[in-house]
Amino acid sequence: MDSIKLAVIHYSSTGTNHKLAHWAGEAAQEAGAEVKVLKVAETAPEAAISSNPAWKQHYDSVKDEPEAKPEDLEWADAIIFSTPTRFGSKSVQMQQFFDLTGGLWAQGKLVNKVCSAMSSAQNPHGGQEATILSLYTSLFHWGAIIAAPGYTDPSIFAAGGNPYGTSVSVDQDGNMVEGEEQIKAAVQHQARRTIEVAKWVKQGSSG
């Protein structure tokens, strides 16, 4: 069987979800997947970005990184999304990317994509779970197969215990409250699990 193709699609304003996405990509590559780590397009005005030094710094540091396109979804067997929470839902930048997928959806080209999601917020009850569930609600419309981590590994408990997907709280200084190593381990497990489920689906569909 050919290797699993994974797209890790993220939006990050100050760098947290960028870090989560790259951790996921590295773990998936180590598991034998072909990986693309892609950011969604920034839609905020330059004045808003410049008003926040951390946002501006991250924006400048990733400006040459590749952006996700709808065709990357068609290419992928599996997709991991990562986004900060915005009032309990995905960021408007991520939502705009989802809004571009109607053509693929109408053609049935998003059916049976194996998907998982991650999120961040400024405090432990800041909407991380709601954000992941809002992503999954959109993915149900695709006919995607959700590969949530559940409680399938001790790393999930150590990182805060979110069964829907790895989530992180970020303090005012940009530090991961749950601990960077703990979050990284949970992300890596989630990526490996997503690849594993994608293999089962791909084997079943070709068997």
PDB file of C-alpha atoms in Angstrom:
ATOM      1  CA  MET A   1       0.000   0.000   0.000  1.00  0.00           C
ATOM      2  CA  ASP A   2       1.188   3.516  -0.778  1.00  0.00           C
ATOM      3  CA  SER A   3       2.090   5.724   2.174  1.00  0.00           C
ATOM      4  CA  ILE A   4      -0.651   7.822   3.737  1.00  0.00           C
ATOM      5  CA  LYS A   5      -0.788  11.420   2.527  1.00  0.00           C
ATOM      6  CA  LEU A   6      -1.391  13.825   5.421  1.00  0.00           C
ATOM      7  CA  ALA A   7      -2.161  17.532   5.228  1.00  0.00           C
ATOM      8  CA  VAL A   8      -1.722  19.443   8.492  1.00  0.00           C
ATOM      9  CA  ILE A   9      -3.684  22.644   8.001  1.00  0.00           C
ATOM     10  CA  HIS A  10      -3.453  25.373  10.593  1.00  0.00           C
ATOM     11  CA  TYR A  11      -4.029  28.994  11.453  1.00  0.00           C
ATOM     12  CA  SER A  12      -1.812  30.664  14.024  1.00  0.00           C
ATOM     13  CA  SER A  13      -1.697  34.318  14.990  1.00  0.00           C
ATOM     14  CA  THR A  14       1.154  34.222  17.497  1.00  0.00           C
ATOM     15  CA  GLY A  15       2.714  30.795  16.916  1.00  0.00           C
ATOM     16  CA  THR A  16       1.041  28.242  19.178  1.00  0.00           C
ATOM     17  CA  ASN A  17      -0.940  26.383  16.522  1.00  0.00           C
ATOM     18  CA  HIS A  18       1.986  26.662  14.125  1.00  0.00           C
ATOM     19  CA  LYS A  19       4.030  24.747  16.687  1.00  0.00           C
ATOM     20  CA  LEU A  20       1.283  22.137  17.180  1.00  0.00           C
ATOM     21  CA  ALA A  21       0.983  21.664  13.416  1.00  0.00           C
ATOM     22  CA  HIS A  22       4.695  21.106  12.922  1.00  0.00           C
ATOM     23  CA  TRP A  23       4.860  18.659  15.840  1.00  0.00           C
ATOM     24  CA  ALA A  24       2.039  16.701  14.210  1.00  0.00           C
ATOM     25  CA  GLY A  25       3.778  16.768  10.838  1.00  0.00           C
ATOM     26  CA  GLU A  26       7.057  15.522  12.283  1.00  0.00           C
ATOM     27  CA  ALA A  27       5.368  12.624  14.087  1.00  0.00           C
ATOM     28  CA  ALA A  28       3.427  11.652  10.967  1.00  0.00           C
ATOM     29  CA  GLN A  29       6.596  11.654   8.867  1.00  0.00           C
ATOM     30  CA  GLU A  30       8.272   9.427  11.435  1.00  0.00           C
ATOM     31  CA  ALA A  31       5.259   7.104  11.086  1.00  0.00           C
ATOM     32  CA  GLY A  32       5.906   6.862   7.344  1.00  0.00           C
ATOM     33  CA  ALA A  33       3.394   9.376   6.018  1.00  0.00           C
ATOM     34  CA  GLU A  34       3.908  11.850   3.209  1.00  0.00           C
ATOM     35  CA  VAL A  35       3.216  15.195   4.866  1.00  0.00           C
ATOM     36  CA  LYS A  36       2.339  18.756   3.924  1.00  0.00           C
ATOM     37  CA  VAL A  37       2.194  21.331   6.739  1.00  0.00           C
ATOM     38  CA  LEU A  38       0.183  24.270   5.429  1.00  0.00           C
ATOM     39  CA  LYS A  39      -1.111  27.539   6.854  1.00  0.00           C
ATOM     40  CA  VAL A  40      -4.424  29.058   5.832  1.00  0.00           C
ATOM     41  CA  ALA A  41      -4.383  32.553   4.397  1.00  0.00           C
ATOM     42  CA  GLU A  42      -4.297  35.507   6.777  1.00  0.00           C
ATOM     43  CA  THR A  43      -7.371  37.712   6.362  1.00  0.00           C
ATOM     44  CA  ALA A  44      -6.838  40.276   9.114  1.00  0.00           C
ATOM     45  CA  PRO A  45      -5.923  43.828   8.075  1.00  0.00           C
ATOM     46  CA  GLU A  46      -2.312  44.896   8.400  1.00  0.00           C
ATOM     47  CA  ALA A  47      -3.267  47.477  11.045  1.00  0.00           C
ATOM     48  CA  ALA A  48      -4.683  44.779  13.316  1.00  0.00           C
ATOM     49  CA  ILE A  49      -1.628  42.573  12.879  1.00  0.00           C
ATOM     50  CA  SER A  50       0.781  45.418  13.534  1.00  0.00           C
ATOM     51  CA  SER A  51      -1.059  46.426  16.712  1.00  0.00           C
ATOM     52  CA  ASN A  52       0.072  43.171  18.379  1.00  0.00           C
ATOM     53  CA  PRO A  53       3.870  42.705  18.412  1.00  0.00           C
ATOM     54  CA  ALA A  54       3.642  38.913  18.863  1.00  0.00           C
ATOM     55  CA  TRP A  55       1.167  38.617  15.984  1.00  0.00           C
ATOM     56  CA  LYS A  56       3.299  40.816  13.749  1.00  0.00           C
ATOM     57  CA  GLN A  57       6.457  38.856  14.575  1.00  0.00           C
ATOM     58  CA  HIS A  58       4.818  35.515  13.783  1.00  0.00           C
ATOM     59  CA  TYR A  59       3.169  36.879  10.629  1.00  0.00           C
ATOM     60  CA  ASP A  60       6.547  38.026   9.315  1.00  0.00           C
ATOM     61  CA  SER A  61       8.300  34.788  10.284  1.00  0.00           C
ATOM     62  CA  VAL A  62       5.902  32.538   8.328  1.00  0.00           C
ATOM     63  CA  LYS A  63       5.120  34.746   5.333  1.00  0.00           C
ATOM     64  CA  ASP A  64       7.031  32.455   2.964  1.00  0.00           C
ATOM     65  CA  GLU A  65       5.520  29.209   4.238  1.00  0.00           C
ATOM     66  CA  PRO A  66       3.091  27.423   1.875  1.00  0.00           C
ATOM     67  CA  GLU A  67      -0.627  28.163   2.075  1.00  0.00           C
ATOM     68  CA  ALA A  68      -3.355  25.540   1.995  1.00  0.00           C
ATOM     69  CA  LYS A  69      -5.477  25.259  -1.135  1.00  0.00           C
ATOM     70  CA  PRO A  70      -8.628  23.190  -1.648  1.00  0.00           C
ATOM     71  CA  GLU A  71      -6.677  20.847  -3.913  1.00  0.00           C
ATOM     72  CA  ASP A  72      -4.521  19.885  -0.916  1.00  0.00           C
ATOM     73  CA  LEU A  73      -7.643  18.332   0.614  1.00  0.00           C
ATOM     74  CA  GLU A  74      -8.236  16.266  -2.496  1.00  0.00           C
ATOM     75  CA  TRP A  75      -4.586  15.120  -2.399  1.00  0.00           C
ATOM     76  CA  ALA A  76      -4.711  14.063   1.244  1.00  0.00           C
ATOM     77  CA  ASP A  77      -5.899  10.775   2.698  1.00  0.00           C
ATOM     78  CA  ALA A  78      -5.905  12.351   6.159  1.00  0.00           C
ATOM     79  CA  ILE A  79      -6.091  15.911   7.479  1.00  0.00           C
ATOM     80  CA  ILE A  80      -5.268  17.413  10.866  1.00  0.00           C
ATOM     81  CA  PHE A  81      -6.592  20.905  11.552  1.00  0.00           C
ATOM     82  CA  SER A  82      -5.252  23.245  14.235  1.00  0.00           C
ATOM     83  CA  THR A  83      -6.781  26.604  15.117  1.00  0.00           C
ATOM     84  CA  PRO A  84      -7.085  29.007  18.042  1.00  0.00           C
ATOM     85  CA  THR A  85     -10.542  29.451  19.487  1.00  0.00           C
ATOM     86  CA  ARG A  86     -12.503  32.541  18.590  1.00  0.00           C
ATOM     87  CA  PHE A  87     -15.551  32.857  20.859  1.00  0.00           C
ATOM     88  CA  GLY A  88     -15.846  29.085  21.061  1.00  0.00           C
ATOM     89  CA  SER A  89     -15.386  28.388  17.371  1.00  0.00           C
ATOM     90  CA  LYS A  90     -12.640  28.206  14.767  1.00  0.00           C
ATOM     91  CA  SER A  91     -10.882  31.361  13.644  1.00  0.00           C
ATOM     92  CA  VAL A  92     -12.384  33.346  10.778  1.00  0.00           C
ATOM     93  CA  GLN A  93      -9.253  32.547   8.755  1.00  0.00           C
ATOM     94  CA  MET A  94      -9.900  28.823   9.152  1.00  0.00           C
ATOM     95  CA  GLN A  95     -13.613  29.308   8.451  1.00  0.00           C
ATOM     96  CA  GLN A  96     -12.789  31.114   5.216  1.00  0.00           C
ATOM     97  CA  PHE A  97     -10.716  28.112   4.143  1.00  0.00           C
ATOM     98  CA  PHE A  98     -13.657  25.814   4.882  1.00  0.00           C
ATOM     99  CA  ASP A  99     -15.865  28.113   2.829  1.00  0.00           C
ATOM    100  CA  LEU A 100     -13.665  27.399  -0.200  1.00  0.00           C
ATOM    101  CA  THR A 101     -14.348  23.667  -0.091  1.00  0.00           C
ATOM    102  CA  GLY A 102     -17.874  23.705  -1.498  1.00  0.00           C
ATOM    103  CA  GLY A 103     -16.797  22.590  -4.958  1.00  0.00           C
ATOM    104  CA  LEU A 104     -14.944  19.535  -3.664  1.00  0.00           C
ATOM    105  CA  TRP A 105     -17.835  18.750  -1.323  1.00  0.00           C
ATOM    106  CA  ALA A 106     -20.343  18.912  -4.174  1.00  0.00           C
ATOM    107  CA  GLN A 107     -18.239  16.454  -6.175  1.00  0.00           C
ATOM    108  CA  GLY A 108     -17.995  14.039  -3.249  1.00  0.00           C
ATOM    109  CA  LYS A 109     -14.227  14.395  -3.099  1.00  0.00           C
ATOM    110  CA  LEU A 110     -14.078  14.968   0.666  1.00  0.00           C
ATOM    111  CA  VAL A 111     -15.939  11.789   1.593  1.00  0.00           C
ATOM    112  CA  ASN A 112     -13.999   9.385   3.861  1.00  0.00           C
ATOM    113  CA  LYS A 113     -11.121  11.753   4.522  1.00  0.00           C
ATOM    114  CA  VAL A 114      -9.756  10.820   7.943  1.00  0.00           C
ATOM    115  CA  CYS A 115      -9.662  13.994  10.039  1.00  0.00           C
ATOM    116  CA  SER A 116      -8.622  15.167  13.484  1.00  0.00           C
ATOM    117  CA  ALA A 117      -8.322  18.586  15.129  1.00  0.00           C
ATOM    118  CA  MET A 118      -6.418  20.584  17.752  1.00  0.00           C
ATOM    119  CA  SER A 119      -6.990  23.972  19.366  1.00  0.00           C
ATOM    120  CA  SER A 120      -5.739  26.614  21.793  1.00  0.00           C
ATOM    121  CA  ALA A 121      -7.124  29.383  23.997  1.00  0.00           C
ATOM    122  CA  GLN A 122      -5.905  31.670  26.764  1.00  0.00           C
ATOM    123  CA  ASN A 123      -7.345  29.692  29.683  1.00  0.00           C
ATOM    124  CA  PRO A 124      -8.398  26.085  30.397  1.00  0.00           C
ATOM    125  CA  HIS A 125     -12.106  26.867  29.864  1.00  0.00           C
ATOM    126  CA  GLY A 126     -11.641  29.273  26.966  1.00  0.00           C
ATOM    127  CA  GLY A 127     -13.465  27.221  24.346  1.00  0.00           C
ATOM    128  CA  GLN A 128     -10.912  24.658  23.193  1.00  0.00           C
ATOM    129  CA  GLU A 129     -13.369  21.749  23.218  1.00  0.00           C
ATOM    130  CA  ALA A 130     -16.102  23.799  21.541  1.00  0.00           C
ATOM    131  CA  THR A 131     -13.659  24.866  18.840  1.00  0.00           C
ATOM    132  CA  ILE A 132     -12.673  21.292  18.037  1.00  0.00           C
ATOM    133  CA  LEU A 133     -16.315  20.205  18.021  1.00  0.00           C
ATOM    134  CA  SER A 134     -17.191  23.069  15.669  1.00  0.00           C
ATOM    135  CA  LEU A 135     -14.538  21.796  13.283  1.00  0.00           C
ATOM    136  CA  TYR A 136     -15.927  18.273  13.534  1.00  0.00           C
ATOM    137  CA  THR A 137     -19.446  19.577  12.815  1.00  0.00           C
ATOM    138  CA  SER A 138     -18.184  20.967   9.505  1.00  0.00           C
ATOM    139  CA  LEU A 139     -16.344  17.726   8.772  1.00  0.00           C
ATOM    140  CA  PHE A 140     -19.487  15.657   9.320  1.00  0.00           C
ATOM    141  CA  HIS A 141     -20.961  17.511   6.348  1.00  0.00           C
ATOM    142  CA  TRP A 142     -18.057  16.277   4.233  1.00  0.00           C
ATOM    143  CA  GLY A 143     -18.684  12.671   5.197  1.00  0.00           C
ATOM    144  CA  ALA A 144     -15.264  12.641   6.841  1.00  0.00           C
ATOM    145  CA  ILE A 145     -14.169   9.998   9.337  1.00  0.00           C
ATOM    146  CA  ILE A 146     -13.172  11.561  12.659  1.00  0.00           C
ATOM    147  CA  ALA A 147     -10.056  10.152  14.349  1.00  0.00           C
ATOM    148  CA  ALA A 148     -10.292  11.740  17.792  1.00  0.00           C
ATOM    149  CA  PRO A 149      -7.597  10.676  20.270  1.00  0.00           C
ATOM    150  CA  GLY A 150     -10.054   9.721  23.004  1.00  0.00           C
ATOM    151  CA  TYR A 151      -8.222   8.289  26.001  1.00  0.00           C
ATOM    152  CA  THR A 152      -6.074   5.953  23.941  1.00  0.00           C
ATOM    153  CA  ASP A 153      -2.718   6.932  25.446  1.00  0.00           C
ATOM    154  CA  PRO A 154      -1.407   8.253  28.797  1.00  0.00           C
ATOM    155  CA  SER A 155      -0.148  11.378  27.014  1.00  0.00           C
ATOM    156  CA  ILE A 156      -3.757  12.552  26.652  1.00  0.00           C
ATOM    157  CA  PHE A 157      -4.204  12.680  30.430  1.00  0.00           C
ATOM    158  CA  ALA A 158      -0.840  14.379  30.965  1.00  0.00           C
ATOM    159  CA  ALA A 159      -1.738  17.117  28.460  1.00  0.00           C
ATOM    160  CA  GLY A 160      -5.024  18.030  30.140  1.00  0.00           C
ATOM    161  CA  GLY A 161      -7.291  15.152  29.185  1.00  0.00           C
ATOM    162  CA  ASN A 162      -9.156  16.454  26.133  1.00  0.00           C
ATOM    163  CA  PRO A 163     -10.536  13.382  24.292  1.00  0.00           C
ATOM    164  CA  TYR A 164     -11.684  15.380  21.262  1.00  0.00           C
ATOM    165  CA  GLY A 165      -8.205  16.543  20.259  1.00  0.00           C
ATOM    166  CA  THR A 166      -5.096  18.022  21.787  1.00  0.00           C
ATOM    167  CA  SER A 167      -5.780  21.451  23.240  1.00  0.00           C
ATOM    168  CA  VAL A 168      -3.572  23.917  25.019  1.00  0.00           C
ATOM    169  CA  SER A 169      -3.941  26.932  27.292  1.00  0.00           C
ATOM    170  CA  VAL A 170      -1.511  29.759  26.594  1.00  0.00           C
ATOM    171  CA  ASP A 171      -0.637  32.381  29.195  1.00  0.00           C
ATOM    172  CA  GLN A 172       0.032  36.065  28.604  1.00  0.00           C
ATOM    173  CA  ASP A 173       3.684  35.332  27.838  1.00  0.00           C
ATOM    174  CA  GLY A 174       2.884  32.659  25.255  1.00  0.00           C
ATOM    175  CA  ASN A 175       3.769  29.705  27.479  1.00  0.00           C
ATOM    176  CA  MET A 176       1.831  26.441  27.290  1.00  0.00           C
ATOM    177  CA  VAL A 177       0.246  26.110  30.730  1.00  0.00           C
ATOM    178  CA  GLU A 178      -0.045  22.311  30.525  1.00  0.00           C
ATOM    179  CA  GLY A 179       3.671  22.005  29.723  1.00  0.00           C
ATOM    180  CA  GLU A 180       5.266  21.994  26.300  1.00  0.00           C
ATOM    181  CA  GLU A 181       6.615  18.445  26.511  1.00  0.00           C
ATOM    182  CA  GLN A 182       3.254  17.099  27.647  1.00  0.00           C
ATOM    183  CA  ILE A 183       1.427  18.841  24.804  1.00  0.00           C
ATOM    184  CA  LYS A 184       4.002  17.718  22.261  1.00  0.00           C
ATOM    185  CA  ALA A 185       3.601  14.074  23.326  1.00  0.00           C
ATOM    186  CA  ALA A 186      -0.195  14.306  22.995  1.00  0.00           C
ATOM    187  CA  VAL A 187       0.088  15.919  19.554  1.00  0.00           C
ATOM    188  CA  GLN A 188       2.483  13.212  18.412  1.00  0.00           C
ATOM    189  CA  HIS A 189       0.137  10.474  19.608  1.00  0.00           C
ATOM    190  CA  GLN A 190      -2.822  12.142  17.892  1.00  0.00           C
ATOM    191  CA  ALA A 191      -0.887  12.354  14.621  1.00  0.00           C
ATOM    192  CA  ARG A 192       0.158   8.706  14.802  1.00  0.00           C
ATOM    193  CA  ARG A 193      -3.408   7.644  15.578  1.00  0.00           C
ATOM    194  CA  THR A 194      -4.730   9.657  12.631  1.00  0.00           C
ATOM    195  CA  ILE A 195      -2.252   7.932  10.315  1.00  0.00           C
ATOM    196  CA  GLU A 196      -3.168   4.532  11.751  1.00  0.00           C
ATOM    197  CA  VAL A 197      -6.905   5.067  11.167  1.00  0.00           C
ATOM    198  CA  ALA A 198      -6.209   6.389   7.666  1.00  0.00           C
ATOM    199  CA  LYS A 199      -4.308   3.188   6.896  1.00  0.00           C
ATOM    200  CA  TRP A 200      -7.268   1.068   7.998  1.00  0.00           C
ATOM    201  CA  VAL A 201      -9.617   3.117   5.808  1.00  0.00           C
ATOM    202  CA  LYS A 202      -7.308   3.007   2.807  1.00  0.00           C
ATOM    203  CA  GLN A 203      -6.774  -0.742   3.144  1.00  0.00           C
ATOM    204  CA  GLY A 204     -10.498  -1.342   3.508  1.00  0.00           C
ATOM    205  CA  SER A 205     -11.441   0.759   0.496  1.00  0.00           C
ATOM    206  CA  SER A 206      -8.887  -1.020  -1.716  1.00  0.00           C
ATOM    207  CA  GLY A 207      -9.484  -4.513  -0.361  1.00  0.00           C
TER     208      GLY A 207
END
